[in-house]
Short mmCIF file of N, CA, C and O in Angstrom, two decimals:
data_model
loop_
_atom_site.label_atom_id
_atom_site.label_comp_id
_atom_site.label_asym_id
_atom_site.label_seq_id
_atom_site.Cartn_x
_atom_site.Cartn_y
_atom_site.Cartn_z
N MET A 1 -6.29 15.34 -20.85
CA MET A 1 -4.88 15.70 -20.86
C MET A 1 -4.04 14.44 -20.59
O MET A 1 -4.26 13.75 -19.60
N PRO A 2 -3.09 14.14 -21.47
CA PRO A 2 -2.28 12.94 -21.24
C PRO A 2 -1.36 13.10 -20.04
O PRO A 2 -0.96 14.21 -19.69
N GLU A 3 -1.04 11.98 -19.43
CA GLU A 3 -0.15 11.98 -18.27
C GLU A 3 1.26 12.37 -18.71
O GLU A 3 1.79 11.85 -19.68
N LYS A 4 1.86 13.31 -17.97
CA LYS A 4 3.23 13.73 -18.26
C LYS A 4 4.20 12.66 -17.77
O LYS A 4 3.98 12.07 -16.72
N PRO A 5 5.29 12.45 -18.51
CA PRO A 5 6.30 11.52 -18.00
C PRO A 5 7.06 12.12 -16.82
O PRO A 5 7.10 13.35 -16.67
N LEU A 6 7.64 11.26 -16.01
CA LEU A 6 8.55 11.71 -14.94
C LEU A 6 9.96 11.69 -15.50
O LEU A 6 10.36 10.74 -16.17
N GLU A 7 10.72 12.72 -15.22
CA GLU A 7 12.14 12.78 -15.56
C GLU A 7 12.89 12.87 -14.24
O GLU A 7 12.67 13.81 -13.46
N TRP A 8 13.74 11.90 -13.97
CA TRP A 8 14.50 11.85 -12.72
C TRP A 8 15.85 12.48 -12.97
O TRP A 8 16.58 12.05 -13.86
N LEU A 9 16.20 13.49 -12.20
CA LEU A 9 17.48 14.17 -12.38
C LEU A 9 18.46 13.75 -11.28
O LEU A 9 18.07 13.57 -10.12
N GLY A 10 19.71 13.61 -11.69
CA GLY A 10 20.75 13.23 -10.74
C GLY A 10 20.41 11.90 -10.08
O GLY A 10 19.97 10.96 -10.74
N SER A 11 20.59 11.83 -8.79
CA SER A 11 20.36 10.59 -8.03
C SER A 11 18.95 10.53 -7.43
O SER A 11 18.69 9.70 -6.55
N SER A 12 18.03 11.39 -7.90
CA SER A 12 16.72 11.50 -7.24
C SER A 12 15.95 10.19 -7.18
O SER A 12 15.32 9.89 -6.18
N LYS A 13 16.00 9.38 -8.24
CA LYS A 13 15.24 8.12 -8.22
C LYS A 13 15.86 7.13 -7.21
O LYS A 13 15.15 6.53 -6.42
N LYS A 14 17.18 7.00 -7.26
CA LYS A 14 17.88 6.12 -6.32
C LYS A 14 17.63 6.59 -4.88
O LYS A 14 17.40 5.78 -3.98
N ASP A 15 17.65 7.90 -4.68
CA ASP A 15 17.43 8.46 -3.35
C ASP A 15 16.01 8.18 -2.87
O ASP A 15 15.79 7.87 -1.69
N LEU A 16 15.03 8.30 -3.77
CA LEU A 16 13.63 8.03 -3.40
C LEU A 16 13.47 6.56 -3.00
O LEU A 16 12.85 6.25 -1.99
N ILE A 17 14.05 5.66 -3.78
CA ILE A 17 13.92 4.23 -3.52
C ILE A 17 14.49 3.86 -2.14
O ILE A 17 14.02 2.94 -1.50
N ALA A 18 15.48 4.61 -1.68
CA ALA A 18 16.12 4.33 -0.39
C ALA A 18 15.30 4.82 0.81
O ALA A 18 15.62 4.47 1.94
N LEU A 19 14.24 5.58 0.58
CA LEU A 19 13.43 6.12 1.68
C LEU A 19 12.48 5.05 2.23
O LEU A 19 12.19 4.06 1.56
N PRO A 20 11.96 5.25 3.45
CA PRO A 20 11.01 4.30 4.02
C PRO A 20 9.76 4.15 3.14
O PRO A 20 9.35 5.09 2.45
N GLN A 21 9.17 2.95 3.17
CA GLN A 21 8.05 2.63 2.29
C GLN A 21 6.89 3.62 2.37
O GLN A 21 6.37 4.04 1.34
N GLY A 22 6.47 3.99 3.56
CA GLY A 22 5.35 4.92 3.69
C GLY A 22 5.65 6.28 3.10
O GLY A 22 4.78 6.92 2.50
N VAL A 23 6.88 6.73 3.23
CA VAL A 23 7.32 8.01 2.67
C VAL A 23 7.31 7.90 1.14
O VAL A 23 6.80 8.79 0.45
N ARG A 24 7.85 6.80 0.62
CA ARG A 24 7.86 6.58 -0.84
C ARG A 24 6.44 6.59 -1.39
O ARG A 24 6.18 7.15 -2.45
N ARG A 25 5.54 5.96 -0.66
CA ARG A 25 4.14 5.88 -1.13
C ARG A 25 3.54 7.28 -1.25
O ARG A 25 2.93 7.61 -2.28
N LEU A 26 3.70 8.11 -0.23
CA LEU A 26 3.16 9.47 -0.28
C LEU A 26 3.80 10.26 -1.43
O LEU A 26 3.11 10.92 -2.20
N PHE A 27 5.13 10.19 -1.54
CA PHE A 27 5.82 10.94 -2.60
C PHE A 27 5.36 10.45 -3.97
O PHE A 27 5.16 11.24 -4.89
N GLY A 28 5.16 9.14 -4.10
CA GLY A 28 4.67 8.58 -5.37
C GLY A 28 3.29 9.10 -5.72
O GLY A 28 3.03 9.44 -6.88
N HIS A 29 2.40 9.17 -4.74
CA HIS A 29 1.05 9.72 -4.98
C HIS A 29 1.14 11.17 -5.43
O HIS A 29 0.47 11.58 -6.37
N ALA A 30 1.97 11.96 -4.75
CA ALA A 30 2.11 13.38 -5.09
C ALA A 30 2.65 13.54 -6.50
O ALA A 30 2.17 14.40 -7.27
N LEU A 31 3.62 12.71 -6.88
CA LEU A 31 4.18 12.79 -8.24
C LEU A 31 3.14 12.36 -9.27
O LEU A 31 3.05 12.96 -10.36
N HIS A 32 2.33 11.36 -8.95
CA HIS A 32 1.28 10.92 -9.86
C HIS A 32 0.26 12.05 -10.09
O HIS A 32 -0.17 12.29 -11.22
N PHE A 33 -0.10 12.75 -9.03
CA PHE A 33 -1.00 13.90 -9.17
C PHE A 33 -0.38 14.91 -10.13
O PHE A 33 -1.04 15.42 -11.03
N ALA A 34 0.91 15.22 -9.92
CA ALA A 34 1.60 16.21 -10.76
C ALA A 34 1.62 15.76 -12.22
O ALA A 34 1.44 16.59 -13.13
N GLN A 35 1.82 14.48 -12.47
CA GLN A 35 1.83 13.97 -13.84
C GLN A 35 0.49 14.20 -14.53
O GLN A 35 0.43 14.29 -15.75
N ASN A 36 -0.57 14.27 -13.75
CA ASN A 36 -1.91 14.46 -14.29
C ASN A 36 -2.39 15.90 -14.18
O ASN A 36 -3.58 16.18 -14.29
N GLY A 37 -1.45 16.82 -13.93
CA GLY A 37 -1.79 18.24 -13.89
C GLY A 37 -2.49 18.68 -12.61
O GLY A 37 -3.08 19.75 -12.57
N GLU A 38 -2.43 17.86 -11.57
CA GLU A 38 -3.08 18.18 -10.30
C GLU A 38 -2.03 18.40 -9.22
O GLU A 38 -0.87 18.06 -9.39
N LYS A 39 -2.47 18.97 -8.10
CA LYS A 39 -1.56 19.21 -6.98
C LYS A 39 -2.06 18.45 -5.77
O LYS A 39 -3.19 18.63 -5.33
N HIS A 40 -1.23 17.56 -5.26
CA HIS A 40 -1.55 16.79 -4.05
C HIS A 40 -1.67 17.75 -2.87
O HIS A 40 -0.98 18.76 -2.81
N ASP A 41 -2.53 17.41 -1.92
CA ASP A 41 -2.72 18.26 -0.73
C ASP A 41 -1.42 18.49 0.04
O ASP A 41 -1.24 19.51 0.67
N ALA A 42 -0.50 17.51 -0.01
CA ALA A 42 0.75 17.62 0.73
C ALA A 42 1.81 18.45 0.00
O ALA A 42 2.85 18.77 0.57
N ALA A 43 1.56 18.81 -1.27
CA ALA A 43 2.54 19.56 -2.06
C ALA A 43 2.38 21.06 -1.82
O ALA A 43 1.28 21.60 -1.88
N LYS A 44 3.51 21.71 -1.54
CA LYS A 44 3.51 23.16 -1.29
C LYS A 44 4.62 23.80 -2.12
O LYS A 44 5.68 23.18 -2.32
N PRO A 45 4.42 25.05 -2.56
CA PRO A 45 5.51 25.72 -3.29
C PRO A 45 6.75 25.83 -2.41
O PRO A 45 6.65 26.12 -1.22
N LEU A 46 7.92 25.58 -3.00
CA LEU A 46 9.18 25.67 -2.28
C LEU A 46 9.62 27.13 -2.28
O LEU A 46 9.82 27.72 -3.35
N LYS A 47 9.76 27.69 -1.11
CA LYS A 47 10.13 29.11 -0.98
C LYS A 47 11.51 29.37 -1.60
O LYS A 47 12.42 28.57 -1.46
N GLY A 48 11.60 30.51 -2.28
CA GLY A 48 12.88 30.92 -2.84
C GLY A 48 13.13 30.41 -4.25
O GLY A 48 14.21 30.60 -4.80
N PHE A 49 12.13 29.76 -4.87
CA PHE A 49 12.33 29.23 -6.21
C PHE A 49 11.29 29.76 -7.20
O PHE A 49 10.93 29.09 -8.16
N GLY A 50 10.81 30.96 -6.95
CA GLY A 50 9.96 31.64 -7.93
C GLY A 50 8.55 31.11 -8.09
O GLY A 50 8.14 30.78 -9.18
N GLY A 51 7.83 31.01 -7.02
CA GLY A 51 6.41 30.70 -7.13
C GLY A 51 6.08 29.22 -7.07
O GLY A 51 6.82 28.43 -6.49
N ALA A 52 4.97 28.86 -7.70
CA ALA A 52 4.42 27.51 -7.55
C ALA A 52 5.00 26.51 -8.54
O ALA A 52 4.54 25.38 -8.59
N GLY A 53 5.99 26.87 -9.32
CA GLY A 53 6.56 25.94 -10.31
C GLY A 53 7.44 24.87 -9.71
O GLY A 53 7.64 23.82 -10.29
N VAL A 54 8.01 25.14 -8.52
CA VAL A 54 8.84 24.16 -7.82
C VAL A 54 8.12 23.81 -6.52
O VAL A 54 7.83 24.68 -5.71
N LEU A 55 7.81 22.52 -6.37
CA LEU A 55 7.01 22.08 -5.23
C LEU A 55 7.80 21.13 -4.34
O LEU A 55 8.72 20.45 -4.80
N GLU A 56 7.41 21.11 -3.08
CA GLU A 56 8.00 20.15 -2.15
C GLU A 56 6.90 19.41 -1.43
O GLU A 56 5.82 19.95 -1.17
N VAL A 57 7.18 18.15 -1.14
CA VAL A 57 6.31 17.33 -0.31
C VAL A 57 7.17 16.93 0.89
O VAL A 57 8.30 16.46 0.72
N VAL A 58 6.64 17.17 2.08
CA VAL A 58 7.37 16.85 3.31
C VAL A 58 6.59 15.76 4.04
O VAL A 58 5.37 15.84 4.17
N GLU A 59 7.31 14.74 4.49
CA GLU A 59 6.66 13.64 5.23
C GLU A 59 7.54 13.27 6.41
O GLU A 59 8.77 13.20 6.29
N ASN A 60 6.90 13.04 7.53
CA ASN A 60 7.61 12.59 8.74
C ASN A 60 7.30 11.12 8.97
O ASN A 60 6.19 10.66 8.70
N ASP A 61 8.29 10.40 9.46
CA ASP A 61 8.04 9.05 9.96
C ASP A 61 9.00 8.84 11.13
O ASP A 61 9.71 9.75 11.52
N ALA A 62 9.00 7.65 11.68
CA ALA A 62 9.81 7.39 12.87
C ALA A 62 11.29 7.70 12.64
O ALA A 62 12.00 8.07 13.56
N GLY A 63 11.76 7.58 11.40
CA GLY A 63 13.16 7.81 11.09
C GLY A 63 13.54 9.26 10.88
O GLY A 63 14.71 9.58 10.75
N GLY A 64 12.55 10.14 10.80
CA GLY A 64 12.86 11.55 10.60
C GLY A 64 11.93 12.23 9.62
O GLY A 64 10.82 11.77 9.38
N THR A 65 12.41 13.33 9.04
CA THR A 65 11.65 14.14 8.10
C THR A 65 12.27 13.99 6.72
O THR A 65 13.49 14.06 6.57
N TYR A 66 11.41 13.79 5.73
CA TYR A 66 11.87 13.55 4.36
C TYR A 66 11.22 14.56 3.43
O TYR A 66 10.10 15.01 3.67
N ARG A 67 11.93 14.90 2.36
CA ARG A 67 11.40 15.85 1.38
C ARG A 67 11.62 15.33 -0.03
O ARG A 67 12.66 14.73 -0.32
N ALA A 68 10.64 15.59 -0.88
CA ALA A 68 10.78 15.37 -2.31
C ALA A 68 10.52 16.72 -2.97
O ALA A 68 9.55 17.41 -2.63
N ILE A 69 11.41 17.10 -3.88
CA ILE A 69 11.30 18.38 -4.57
C ILE A 69 11.17 18.09 -6.06
O ILE A 69 11.95 17.30 -6.61
N TYR A 70 10.19 18.73 -6.70
CA TYR A 70 9.99 18.51 -8.13
C TYR A 70 9.46 19.79 -8.76
O TYR A 70 8.99 20.70 -8.07
N THR A 71 9.56 19.86 -10.10
CA THR A 71 9.05 21.03 -10.79
C THR A 71 8.00 20.63 -11.82
O THR A 71 8.14 19.61 -12.50
N VAL A 72 6.97 21.47 -11.90
CA VAL A 72 5.90 21.29 -12.87
C VAL A 72 5.88 22.47 -13.85
O VAL A 72 4.86 22.74 -14.47
N ARG A 73 7.01 23.15 -13.98
CA ARG A 73 7.09 24.34 -14.83
C ARG A 73 6.91 24.04 -16.32
O ARG A 73 6.59 24.93 -17.08
N TYR A 74 7.16 22.81 -16.71
CA TYR A 74 7.23 22.50 -18.14
C TYR A 74 6.11 21.55 -18.56
O TYR A 74 5.77 20.63 -17.84
N GLU A 75 5.57 21.80 -19.76
CA GLU A 75 4.49 20.97 -20.29
C GLU A 75 4.95 19.55 -20.58
O GLU A 75 4.17 18.60 -20.50
N GLU A 76 6.22 19.39 -20.94
CA GLU A 76 6.70 18.12 -21.44
C GLU A 76 6.88 17.04 -20.38
O GLU A 76 6.77 15.85 -20.69
N ALA A 77 7.18 17.42 -19.14
CA ALA A 77 7.47 16.41 -18.12
C ALA A 77 7.43 17.02 -16.73
O ALA A 77 7.51 18.25 -16.57
N VAL A 78 7.31 16.16 -15.73
CA VAL A 78 7.50 16.53 -14.33
C VAL A 78 8.93 16.11 -13.99
O VAL A 78 9.30 14.95 -14.17
N PHE A 79 9.73 17.06 -13.54
CA PHE A 79 11.13 16.78 -13.23
C PHE A 79 11.29 16.59 -11.72
O PHE A 79 10.98 17.51 -10.95
N VAL A 80 11.75 15.41 -11.32
CA VAL A 80 12.03 15.15 -9.92
C VAL A 80 13.46 15.64 -9.67
O VAL A 80 14.41 15.14 -10.26
N LEU A 81 13.58 16.63 -8.81
CA LEU A 81 14.86 17.31 -8.61
C LEU A 81 15.68 16.71 -7.47
O LEU A 81 16.91 16.60 -7.58
N HIS A 82 15.01 16.35 -6.37
CA HIS A 82 15.78 15.93 -5.19
C HIS A 82 14.86 15.22 -4.21
O HIS A 82 13.73 15.66 -3.98
N CYS A 83 15.32 14.12 -3.65
CA CYS A 83 14.63 13.41 -2.58
C CYS A 83 15.65 13.17 -1.48
O CYS A 83 16.74 12.67 -1.77
N PHE A 84 15.32 13.54 -0.25
CA PHE A 84 16.32 13.44 0.80
C PHE A 84 15.69 13.44 2.18
O PHE A 84 14.54 13.85 2.36
N GLN A 85 16.49 12.99 3.15
CA GLN A 85 16.11 13.10 4.55
C GLN A 85 16.68 14.40 5.07
O GLN A 85 17.87 14.69 4.89
N LYS A 86 15.83 15.21 5.67
CA LYS A 86 16.27 16.50 6.18
C LYS A 86 16.99 16.29 7.51
O LYS A 86 16.42 15.73 8.43
N LYS A 87 18.25 16.71 7.55
CA LYS A 87 19.04 16.52 8.76
C LYS A 87 19.50 17.85 9.34
O LYS A 87 20.32 17.88 10.23
N SER A 88 18.96 18.93 8.84
CA SER A 88 19.37 20.26 9.27
C SER A 88 19.00 20.51 10.72
O SER A 88 17.95 20.09 11.19
N LYS A 89 19.84 21.23 11.40
CA LYS A 89 19.54 21.63 12.76
C LYS A 89 18.95 23.04 12.80
O LYS A 89 18.70 23.60 13.84
N SER A 90 18.75 23.62 11.59
CA SER A 90 18.31 25.02 11.52
C SER A 90 16.80 25.13 11.30
O SER A 90 16.35 25.89 10.46
N GLY A 91 16.02 24.36 12.03
CA GLY A 91 14.58 24.46 11.93
C GLY A 91 14.06 23.92 10.61
O GLY A 91 14.55 22.93 10.11
N ILE A 92 13.07 24.62 10.04
CA ILE A 92 12.45 24.12 8.81
C ILE A 92 13.15 24.62 7.55
O ILE A 92 12.80 24.24 6.46
N ALA A 93 14.16 25.46 7.71
CA ALA A 93 14.85 26.01 6.54
C ALA A 93 15.51 24.91 5.72
O ALA A 93 15.94 23.89 6.26
N LEU A 94 15.56 25.13 4.42
CA LEU A 94 16.21 24.19 3.51
C LEU A 94 17.72 24.30 3.68
O LEU A 94 18.28 25.39 3.55
N PRO A 95 18.40 23.19 3.98
CA PRO A 95 19.86 23.25 4.14
C PRO A 95 20.55 23.76 2.86
O PRO A 95 20.10 23.48 1.75
N ARG A 96 21.62 24.50 3.04
CA ARG A 96 22.34 25.11 1.92
C ARG A 96 22.76 24.09 0.87
O ARG A 96 22.64 24.33 -0.33
N GLU A 97 23.27 22.92 1.32
CA GLU A 97 23.72 21.90 0.38
C GLU A 97 22.56 21.40 -0.49
O GLU A 97 22.72 21.17 -1.68
N ASP A 98 21.39 21.20 0.13
CA ASP A 98 20.23 20.71 -0.61
C ASP A 98 19.72 21.78 -1.57
O ASP A 98 19.32 21.48 -2.69
N ARG A 99 19.76 23.05 -1.16
CA ARG A 99 19.36 24.14 -2.04
C ARG A 99 20.27 24.16 -3.28
O ARG A 99 19.80 24.33 -4.40
N ALA A 100 21.57 23.95 -3.08
CA ALA A 100 22.52 23.94 -4.20
C ALA A 100 22.22 22.79 -5.16
O ALA A 100 22.25 22.98 -6.38
N VAL A 101 21.90 21.61 -4.62
CA VAL A 101 21.55 20.46 -5.47
C VAL A 101 20.32 20.80 -6.31
O VAL A 101 20.28 20.54 -7.52
N ILE A 102 19.31 21.39 -5.69
CA ILE A 102 18.08 21.75 -6.40
C ILE A 102 18.37 22.76 -7.51
O ILE A 102 17.88 22.62 -8.63
N GLU A 103 19.18 23.76 -7.21
CA GLU A 103 19.50 24.78 -8.22
C GLU A 103 20.23 24.16 -9.42
O GLU A 103 19.92 24.47 -10.57
N ILE A 104 21.19 23.27 -9.15
CA ILE A 104 21.93 22.60 -10.23
C ILE A 104 20.98 21.74 -11.07
O ILE A 104 21.03 21.76 -12.31
N ARG A 105 20.09 21.02 -10.42
CA ARG A 105 19.18 20.14 -11.15
C ARG A 105 18.10 20.92 -11.89
O ARG A 105 17.63 20.45 -12.93
N LEU A 106 17.72 22.09 -11.39
CA LEU A 106 16.80 22.94 -12.16
C LEU A 106 17.45 23.37 -13.47
O LEU A 106 16.80 23.40 -14.52
N LYS A 107 18.74 23.70 -13.42
CA LYS A 107 19.47 24.05 -14.65
C LYS A 107 19.52 22.85 -15.59
O LYS A 107 19.38 23.00 -16.80
N ALA A 108 19.70 21.66 -15.03
CA ALA A 108 19.70 20.44 -15.85
C ALA A 108 18.33 20.22 -16.49
O ALA A 108 18.24 19.77 -17.65
N ALA A 109 17.26 20.56 -15.78
CA ALA A 109 15.90 20.43 -16.32
C ALA A 109 15.73 21.35 -17.52
O ALA A 109 15.14 20.97 -18.54
N VAL A 110 16.24 22.57 -17.41
CA VAL A 110 16.16 23.52 -18.53
C VAL A 110 16.88 22.95 -19.75
O VAL A 110 16.37 23.00 -20.87
N GLN A 111 18.07 22.37 -19.53
CA GLN A 111 18.82 21.77 -20.64
C GLN A 111 18.03 20.61 -21.25
O GLN A 111 17.97 20.46 -22.46
N ARG A 112 17.43 19.78 -20.40
CA ARG A 112 16.66 18.63 -20.88
C ARG A 112 15.45 19.09 -21.70
O ARG A 112 15.13 18.50 -22.73
N ILE A 113 14.79 20.15 -21.26
CA ILE A 113 13.65 20.69 -22.00
C ILE A 113 14.10 21.16 -23.38
O ILE A 113 13.42 20.93 -24.38
N LYS A 114 15.25 21.82 -23.45
CA LYS A 114 15.78 22.26 -24.75
C LYS A 114 16.00 21.07 -25.66
O LYS A 114 15.69 21.13 -26.85
N GLU A 115 16.53 19.96 -25.11
CA GLU A 115 16.74 18.75 -25.90
C GLU A 115 15.41 18.19 -26.40
O GLU A 115 15.27 17.85 -27.57
N ILE A 116 14.43 18.08 -25.49
CA ILE A 116 13.12 17.53 -25.86
C ILE A 116 12.49 18.40 -26.94
O ILE A 116 11.99 17.88 -27.94
N ARG A 117 12.49 19.69 -26.74
CA ARG A 117 11.87 20.60 -27.72
C ARG A 117 12.62 20.58 -29.04
O ARG A 117 12.01 20.70 -30.10
N GLY A 118 13.93 20.44 -28.98
CA GLY A 118 14.72 20.33 -30.21
C GLY A 118 14.36 19.09 -31.00
O GLY A 118 14.21 19.14 -32.22
N ASP A 119 14.21 17.96 -30.29
CA ASP A 119 13.82 16.72 -30.95
C ASP A 119 12.43 16.83 -31.56
O ASP A 119 12.18 16.34 -32.66
N GLN A 120 11.51 17.49 -30.85
CA GLN A 120 10.14 17.64 -31.36
C GLN A 120 10.12 18.56 -32.59
O GLN A 120 9.35 18.33 -33.51
N ALA A 121 10.99 19.55 -32.62
CA ALA A 121 11.03 20.48 -33.75
C ALA A 121 11.54 19.79 -35.02
O ALA A 121 11.18 20.18 -36.13
N LYS A 122 12.35 18.75 -34.85
CA LYS A 122 12.90 18.02 -36.00
C LYS A 122 11.89 17.09 -36.64
O LYS A 122 12.09 16.66 -37.76
N ARG A 123 10.83 16.76 -35.94
CA ARG A 123 9.84 15.80 -36.47
C ARG A 123 8.95 16.43 -37.49
O ARG A 123 8.61 17.54 -37.53
#
């Protein structure tokens, strides 16, 4: 099976690059697994997004807790939806603002898939 490309939505790539090196390394490994159709041990389905198609990787370091959210719902690519430092005071729950970003970027992924499939249909 060929490696799927990564599609970075919104500011997700810039946000990932700004994270601490060890966190970036783990998130990079998890994304590489996803590109090859595998699931990294640290990747878990994100609750509230319809099953195992949307995954999150959570990593802690001295600076705090970080999350990378991506979707493997589509054959054409792995879509990186959001990378951020969790600053919520509400326990492990996903902050409302971050949930909204993920929902918007999931819609953008659907649009991008339509574009990719449209281009492939023209060939």
